[in-house]
Amino acid sequence: MSLISELMNALQILPGVGAKTAQRLTFHLLQKDKLGGKHLAETLLKSIELINECESCRTLTEHPMCKICANPNRDVSKVCVVETPADIIQIEQATDFKGKYFVLHGKLSPIDGIGPAELKMNKLVELLIDCDELIIATGSTVEGETTAQFLSHLAEKGGIKATRLAHGVPLGGDLEYIDNSTLAHAFASRTQL
Amino acid sequence: MSLISELMNALQILPGVGAKTAQRLTFHLLQKDKLGGKHLAETLLKSIELINECESCRTLTEHPMCKICANPNRDVSKVCVVETPADIIQIEQATDFKGKYFVLHGKLSPIDGIGPAELKMNKLVELLIDCDELIIATGSTVEGETTAQFLSHLAEKGGIKATRLAHGVPLGGDLEYIDNSTLAHAFASRTQL
């Protein structure tokens, strides 16, 4: 196999990249942006080698502890549990939350053999020592809700308040395009103006 | 800047990859497919280092001469001129053409300062020594047509037949969705059944 074909195949590990896109990317990297391509390859190698889970919150970082966990000004009394490191970026960008995080790297799914141990919830328990509110920000899927249930029991046992992100109509959303369950939820949880 | 942010930025050199996609790719590479990511980075580095233009046809190859040019069984009497190395892959897949190729890596565009010298057409002239048909497969854009005109004059001067890919209705194409110029061309070039 020629080196070009090998590169085209290697690029197809990227999600959403098929044969045609891989070909386009290959010629872009080899003809239009060799310098950028070299930097990309080197950064990728370095990242794969150095980036690991933060020893406290399990997000991805090249240091033993991530920037948020290492920051003494973050409020240890609030812990927000998310499914993925990407969720932390989202929440940091959208909100002014100043507490700590914990990344599950998944959600409870007994049918796939993923229980509390697989999600390393014992590490979460360590974070809960100084905590008075556990904000459960898992997704609103069946597994996400199951995980939220489990976490709220865990919080209850430790005498900690558990909260869940609100469900409802997305901002800028037309009622016409909202699914029935979301609308029913938003209607039931209506707030006084 | 953290290494993760650096990787996200590095990925954005890829065409069609913005901040959100770069984030998705980053977490995919670091969480789901470290092995594939490592292979991708290494192949990319190797490719950027080793792949250069074929000294005869100017396509991209890791050898001094590409597989097609090095093959003594290819018909030197037919030379097909294309704009990019990707076009060769397309023609090889779609047709049973057994001649040689020449890659322009662009098209004539005097307004951008791209003349025959920039496209290294002197290298094409070397290929034309044993050639009796020059197949001009540049695109059907204004620059592509200008380039085709120039190449056909070049062939004429050397006493070589110049041919151009046929224009017309794409196979499987409904007349309703074909633009007027293509339809007019197809109508004028109608063939007897």
Short mmCIF file of N, CA and C in Angstrom, two decimals, chain A residues 1-4 6-8 10-11 13-17 20 23-31 33-52 59-62 67 84-87 89-90 93 103 105, chain B residues 1-4 6-8 10-11 13-17 20 23-31 33-52 59-62 67 84-87 89-90 93 103 105:
data_model
loop_
_atom_site.label_atom_id
_atom_site.label_comp_id
_atom_site.label_asym_id
_atom_site.label_seq_id
_atom_site.Cartn_x
_atom_site.Cartn_y
_atom_site.Cartn_z
N MET A 1 0.85 -1.20 0.00
CA MET A 1 0.00 0.00 0.00
C MET A 1 0.89 1.25 0.00
N SER A 2 0.53 2.21 -0.82
CA SER A 2 1.33 3.44 -0.87
C SER A 2 1.10 4.24 0.40
N LEU A 3 2.04 5.13 0.70
CA LEU A 3 1.98 5.92 1.93
C LEU A 3 0.73 6.82 1.90
N ILE A 4 0.38 7.32 0.72
CA ILE A 4 -0.82 8.16 0.60
C ILE A 4 -2.07 7.37 0.99
N GLU A 6 -2.16 4.83 2.87
CA GLU A 6 -2.07 4.55 4.31
C GLU A 6 -2.59 5.76 5.11
N LEU A 7 -2.20 6.96 4.67
CA LEU A 7 -2.66 8.17 5.35
C LEU A 7 -4.18 8.32 5.21
N MET A 8 -4.70 8.02 4.00
CA MET A 8 -6.15 8.10 3.80
C MET A 8 -6.88 7.14 4.74
N ALA A 10 -5.69 5.95 7.61
CA ALA A 10 -5.48 6.38 9.00
C ALA A 10 -6.46 7.49 9.37
N LEU A 11 -6.77 8.37 8.40
CA LEU A 11 -7.68 9.49 8.69
C LEU A 11 -9.11 9.01 8.92
N ILE A 13 -10.22 6.89 10.87
CA ILE A 13 -10.59 6.60 12.25
C ILE A 13 -11.36 7.78 12.85
N LEU A 14 -11.26 8.96 12.24
CA LEU A 14 -11.96 10.13 12.78
C LEU A 14 -13.47 9.97 12.55
N PRO A 15 -14.27 10.30 13.57
CA PRO A 15 -15.71 10.14 13.41
C PRO A 15 -16.22 11.04 12.28
N GLY A 16 -17.05 10.48 11.42
CA GLY A 16 -17.65 11.26 10.34
C GLY A 16 -16.76 11.40 9.12
N VAL A 17 -15.59 10.78 9.15
CA VAL A 17 -14.69 10.88 7.99
C VAL A 17 -14.71 9.56 7.22
N LYS A 20 -14.06 9.54 0.92
CA LYS A 20 -13.96 10.78 0.13
C LYS A 20 -13.36 11.92 0.95
N GLN A 23 -9.71 11.47 1.57
CA GLN A 23 -8.92 11.84 0.39
C GLN A 23 -8.72 13.35 0.33
N ARG A 24 -9.82 14.08 0.59
CA ARG A 24 -9.75 15.54 0.56
C ARG A 24 -8.79 16.04 1.65
N LEU A 25 -8.90 15.47 2.86
CA LEU A 25 -8.02 15.88 3.96
C LEU A 25 -6.56 15.57 3.62
N THR A 26 -6.32 14.39 3.05
CA THR A 26 -4.95 13.98 2.71
C THR A 26 -4.31 14.99 1.77
N PHE A 27 -5.01 15.34 0.69
CA PHE A 27 -4.40 16.27 -0.27
C PHE A 27 -4.29 17.67 0.32
N HIS A 28 -5.22 18.02 1.20
CA HIS A 28 -5.08 19.32 1.87
C HIS A 28 -3.81 19.34 2.72
N LEU A 29 -3.61 18.28 3.51
CA LEU A 29 -2.46 18.23 4.41
C LEU A 29 -1.14 18.17 3.64
N LEU A 30 -1.13 17.46 2.51
CA LEU A 30 0.14 17.27 1.80
C LEU A 30 0.44 18.40 0.82
N GLN A 31 -0.60 19.12 0.39
CA GLN A 31 -0.35 20.15 -0.62
C GLN A 31 -0.51 21.56 -0.08
N ASP A 33 -1.11 22.56 3.39
CA ASP A 33 -0.74 22.96 4.75
C ASP A 33 0.17 21.93 5.42
N LYS A 34 1.36 21.75 4.85
CA LYS A 34 2.32 20.80 5.42
C LYS A 34 2.72 21.21 6.83
N LEU A 35 2.91 22.51 7.03
CA LEU A 35 3.36 23.01 8.33
C LEU A 35 2.30 22.73 9.40
N GLY A 36 1.04 23.07 9.06
CA GLY A 36 -0.07 22.81 9.98
C GLY A 36 -0.22 21.32 10.24
N GLY A 37 -0.02 20.52 9.21
CA GLY A 37 -0.14 19.07 9.34
C GLY A 37 0.91 18.53 10.28
N LYS A 38 2.14 19.05 10.15
CA LYS A 38 3.24 18.58 11.00
C LYS A 38 2.93 18.94 12.46
N HIS A 39 2.47 20.19 12.65
CA HIS A 39 2.13 20.62 14.00
C HIS A 39 1.01 19.75 14.58
N LEU A 40 0.00 19.45 13.73
CA LEU A 40 -1.11 18.61 14.18
C LEU A 40 -0.60 17.24 14.62
N ALA A 41 0.25 16.62 13.79
CA ALA A 41 0.75 15.27 14.09
C ALA A 41 1.55 15.28 15.39
N GLU A 42 2.40 16.30 15.55
CA GLU A 42 3.24 16.35 16.74
C GLU A 42 2.41 16.61 18.00
N THR A 43 1.43 17.52 17.88
CA THR A 43 0.57 17.80 19.04
C THR A 43 -0.25 16.56 19.41
N LEU A 44 -0.71 15.84 18.38
CA LEU A 44 -1.50 14.64 18.64
C LEU A 44 -0.67 13.59 19.36
N LEU A 45 0.55 13.37 18.88
CA LEU A 45 1.44 12.39 19.53
C LEU A 45 1.69 12.78 20.99
N LYS A 46 2.00 14.06 21.19
CA LYS A 46 2.30 14.55 22.54
C LYS A 46 1.05 14.40 23.43
N SER A 47 -0.11 14.74 22.89
CA SER A 47 -1.34 14.66 23.68
C SER A 47 -1.62 13.23 24.09
N ILE A 48 -1.49 12.30 23.11
CA ILE A 48 -1.80 10.90 23.42
C ILE A 48 -0.84 10.39 24.49
N GLU A 49 0.40 10.85 24.45
CA GLU A 49 1.38 10.38 25.41
C GLU A 49 1.14 10.98 26.79
N LEU A 50 0.82 12.29 26.83
CA LEU A 50 0.85 12.99 28.12
C LEU A 50 -0.51 13.15 28.79
N ILE A 51 -1.59 13.17 28.01
CA ILE A 51 -2.88 13.50 28.62
C ILE A 51 -3.50 12.29 29.30
N ASN A 52 -3.87 12.47 30.54
CA ASN A 52 -4.50 11.41 31.31
C ASN A 52 -5.63 12.00 32.16
N THR A 59 -11.33 14.49 34.74
CA THR A 59 -11.35 15.09 33.41
C THR A 59 -9.98 14.85 32.77
N LEU A 60 -9.82 15.21 31.50
CA LEU A 60 -8.54 14.96 30.84
C LEU A 60 -7.60 16.14 31.01
N THR A 61 -6.35 15.87 31.34
CA THR A 61 -5.37 16.93 31.54
C THR A 61 -3.97 16.36 31.38
N GLU A 62 -3.01 17.21 31.02
CA GLU A 62 -1.63 16.73 30.91
C GLU A 62 -0.91 16.84 32.25
N LYS A 67 -6.71 22.06 35.87
CA LYS A 67 -6.64 23.46 36.28
C LYS A 67 -7.73 23.81 37.29
N THR A 84 -19.04 13.59 30.49
CA THR A 84 -17.80 13.65 29.71
C THR A 84 -17.03 14.95 29.99
N PRO A 85 -15.73 14.95 29.70
CA PRO A 85 -14.93 16.18 29.86
C PRO A 85 -15.49 17.33 29.01
N ALA A 86 -16.08 17.01 27.85
CA ALA A 86 -16.63 18.05 26.98
C ALA A 86 -17.75 18.82 27.71
N ASP A 87 -18.50 18.11 28.57
CA ASP A 87 -19.58 18.76 29.32
C ASP A 87 -19.04 19.86 30.23
N ILE A 89 -16.41 21.76 29.64
CA ILE A 89 -16.14 22.92 28.79
C ILE A 89 -17.44 23.68 28.53
N GLN A 90 -18.50 22.94 28.22
CA GLN A 90 -19.81 23.55 27.95
C GLN A 90 -20.30 24.37 29.15
N GLN A 93 -18.27 27.48 29.87
CA GLN A 93 -18.52 28.55 28.92
C GLN A 93 -19.87 29.22 29.17
N VAL A 103 -16.15 13.84 36.54
CA VAL A 103 -16.50 13.25 35.24
C VAL A 103 -16.70 11.74 35.39
N HIS A 105 -17.19 9.67 32.81
CA HIS A 105 -16.76 8.95 31.60
C HIS A 105 -17.77 7.87 31.24
N MET B 1 -1.60 27.88 27.44
CA MET B 1 -2.71 27.09 26.84
C MET B 1 -2.51 25.61 27.17
N SER B 2 -3.56 24.94 27.56
CA SER B 2 -3.44 23.52 27.89
C SER B 2 -3.21 22.73 26.61
N LEU B 3 -2.66 21.53 26.78
CA LEU B 3 -2.34 20.67 25.64
C LEU B 3 -3.62 20.31 24.89
N ILE B 4 -4.70 20.10 25.62
CA ILE B 4 -5.98 19.77 24.97
C ILE B 4 -6.43 20.92 24.06
N GLU B 6 -4.54 23.08 22.73
CA GLU B 6 -3.59 23.13 21.62
C GLU B 6 -3.98 22.12 20.53
N LEU B 7 -4.39 20.92 20.97
CA LEU B 7 -4.80 19.89 20.03
C LEU B 7 -6.06 20.33 19.29
N MET B 8 -7.00 20.93 20.04
CA MET B 8 -8.25 21.41 19.40
C MET B 8 -7.93 22.46 18.34
N ALA B 10 -5.03 22.79 16.75
CA ALA B 10 -4.27 22.16 15.66
C ALA B 10 -5.21 21.45 14.69
N LEU B 11 -6.29 20.86 15.23
CA LEU B 11 -7.23 20.12 14.37
C LEU B 11 -8.01 21.05 13.45
N ILE B 13 -6.98 23.19 11.48
CA ILE B 13 -6.41 23.44 10.15
C ILE B 13 -7.11 22.57 9.10
N LEU B 14 -7.78 21.52 9.54
CA LEU B 14 -8.45 20.64 8.57
C LEU B 14 -9.64 21.36 7.95
N PRO B 15 -9.81 21.22 6.64
CA PRO B 15 -10.92 21.92 6.00
C PRO B 15 -12.26 21.40 6.53
N GLY B 16 -13.15 22.30 6.87
CA GLY B 16 -14.48 21.92 7.34
C GLY B 16 -14.53 21.62 8.82
N VAL B 17 -13.41 21.76 9.53
CA VAL B 17 -13.39 21.48 10.97
C VAL B 17 -13.35 22.80 11.74
N LYS B 20 -16.31 23.30 17.32
CA LYS B 20 -17.11 22.20 17.88
C LYS B 20 -16.63 20.84 17.40
N GLN B 23 -13.38 19.86 18.93
CA GLN B 23 -13.56 19.36 20.30
C GLN B 23 -14.00 17.89 20.28
N ARG B 24 -14.95 17.58 19.38
CA ARG B 24 -15.44 16.21 19.28
C ARG B 24 -14.30 15.28 18.85
N LEU B 25 -13.53 15.70 17.86
CA LEU B 25 -12.42 14.88 17.39
C LEU B 25 -11.39 14.67 18.49
N THR B 26 -11.08 15.76 19.23
CA THR B 26 -10.09 15.67 20.31
C THR B 26 -10.49 14.61 21.32
N PHE B 27 -11.73 14.67 21.79
CA PHE B 27 -12.13 13.70 22.81
C PHE B 27 -12.23 12.29 22.23
N HIS B 28 -12.59 12.21 20.95
CA HIS B 28 -12.60 10.88 20.32
C HIS B 28 -11.18 10.30 20.31
N LEU B 29 -10.21 11.12 19.88
CA LEU B 29 -8.83 10.64 19.77
C LEU B 29 -8.24 10.29 21.14
N LEU B 30 -8.58 11.08 22.16
CA LEU B 30 -7.95 10.87 23.47
C LEU B 30 -8.67 9.83 24.31
N GLN B 31 -9.96 9.60 24.02
CA GLN B 31 -10.70 8.68 24.88
C GLN B 31 -11.04 7.36 24.18
N ASP B 33 -9.97 6.25 20.85
CA ASP B 33 -9.09 5.59 19.89
C ASP B 33 -7.66 6.15 19.95
N LYS B 34 -7.01 5.92 21.09
CA LYS B 34 -5.63 6.40 21.24
C LYS B 34 -4.70 5.71 20.25
N LEU B 35 -4.93 4.41 20.04
CA LEU B 35 -4.07 3.64 19.15
C LEU B 35 -4.18 4.16 17.71
N GLY B 36 -5.43 4.34 17.27
CA GLY B 36 -5.66 4.87 15.92
C GLY B 36 -5.10 6.27 15.79
N GLY B 37 -5.22 7.07 16.86
CA GLY B 37 -4.71 8.43 16.84
C GLY B 37 -3.20 8.45 16.72
N LYS B 38 -2.55 7.54 17.44
CA LYS B 38 -1.09 7.46 17.39
C LYS B 38 -0.66 7.08 15.97
N HIS B 39 -1.35 6.09 15.41
CA HIS B 39 -1.02 5.64 14.05
C HIS B 39 -1.23 6.79 13.06
N LEU B 40 -2.34 7.52 13.25
CA LEU B 40 -2.62 8.66 12.36
C LEU B 40 -1.50 9.69 12.44
N ALA B 41 -1.09 10.04 13.66
CA ALA B 41 -0.06 11.07 13.84
C ALA B 41 1.26 10.62 13.20
N GLU B 42 1.60 9.36 13.42
CA GLU B 42 2.87 8.86 12.88
C GLU B 42 2.84 8.80 11.35
N THR B 43 1.71 8.32 10.80
CA THR B 43 1.59 8.24 9.34
C THR B 43 1.63 9.63 8.73
N LEU B 44 0.98 10.59 9.42
CA LEU B 44 0.96 11.96 8.90
C LEU B 44 2.38 12.55 8.89
N LEU B 45 3.11 12.35 9.98
CA LEU B 45 4.50 12.86 10.03
C LEU B 45 5.35 12.25 8.92
N LYS B 46 5.22 10.92 8.76
CA LYS B 46 6.00 10.21 7.75
C LYS B 46 5.60 10.71 6.36
N SER B 47 4.31 10.88 6.13
CA SER B 47 3.84 11.31 4.82
C SER B 47 4.37 12.69 4.47
N ILE B 48 4.28 13.61 5.46
CA ILE B 48 4.72 14.98 5.19
C ILE B 48 6.21 15.00 4.90
N GLU B 49 6.96 14.11 5.56
CA GLU B 49 8.39 14.08 5.35
C GLU B 49 8.75 13.45 4.00
N LEU B 50 8.06 12.37 3.65
CA LEU B 50 8.53 11.56 2.50
C LEU B 50 7.81 11.83 1.18
N ILE B 51 6.56 12.30 1.24
CA ILE B 51 5.81 12.41 -0.02
C ILE B 51 6.16 13.68 -0.76
N ASN B 52 6.51 13.51 -2.03
CA ASN B 52 6.83 14.64 -2.88
C ASN B 52 6.23 14.42 -4.26
N THR B 59 2.45 13.92 -9.83
CA THR B 59 1.49 13.52 -8.81
C THR B 59 2.25 13.32 -7.50
N LEU B 60 1.56 13.04 -6.40
CA LEU B 60 2.25 12.89 -5.11
C LEU B 60 2.62 11.43 -4.89
N THR B 61 3.83 11.20 -4.46
CA THR B 61 4.30 9.84 -4.20
C THR B 61 5.48 9.88 -3.23
N GLU B 62 5.69 8.76 -2.52
CA GLU B 62 6.83 8.71 -1.61
C GLU B 62 8.08 8.21 -2.35
N LYS B 67 3.81 5.12 -9.15
CA LYS B 67 3.57 3.75 -9.62
C LYS B 67 3.19 3.73 -11.10
N THR B 84 -5.36 18.05 -10.39
CA THR B 84 -4.88 17.62 -9.07
C THR B 84 -4.61 16.11 -9.04
N PRO B 85 -3.77 15.66 -8.08
CA PRO B 85 -3.54 14.22 -7.92
C PRO B 85 -4.85 13.44 -7.65
N ALA B 86 -5.81 14.09 -6.98
CA ALA B 86 -7.08 13.42 -6.69
C ALA B 86 -7.80 13.05 -7.99
N ASP B 87 -7.63 13.89 -9.04
CA ASP B 87 -8.28 13.59 -10.32
C ASP B 87 -7.77 12.29 -10.91
N ILE B 89 -6.79 9.64 -9.23
CA ILE B 89 -7.47 8.55 -8.51
C ILE B 89 -8.87 8.34 -9.09
N GLN B 90 -9.58 9.46 -9.32
CA GLN B 90 -10.93 9.39 -9.88
C GLN B 90 -10.94 8.68 -11.24
N GLN B 93 -10.13 5.01 -11.10
CA GLN B 93 -11.24 4.20 -10.57
C GLN B 93 -12.37 4.06 -11.59
N VAL B 103 0.05 16.11 -13.87
CA VAL B 103 -0.71 16.91 -12.91
C VAL B 103 -0.23 18.37 -12.97
N HIS B 105 -1.27 20.75 -10.85
CA HIS B 105 -1.33 21.38 -9.51
C HIS B 105 -1.89 22.80 -9.63
#
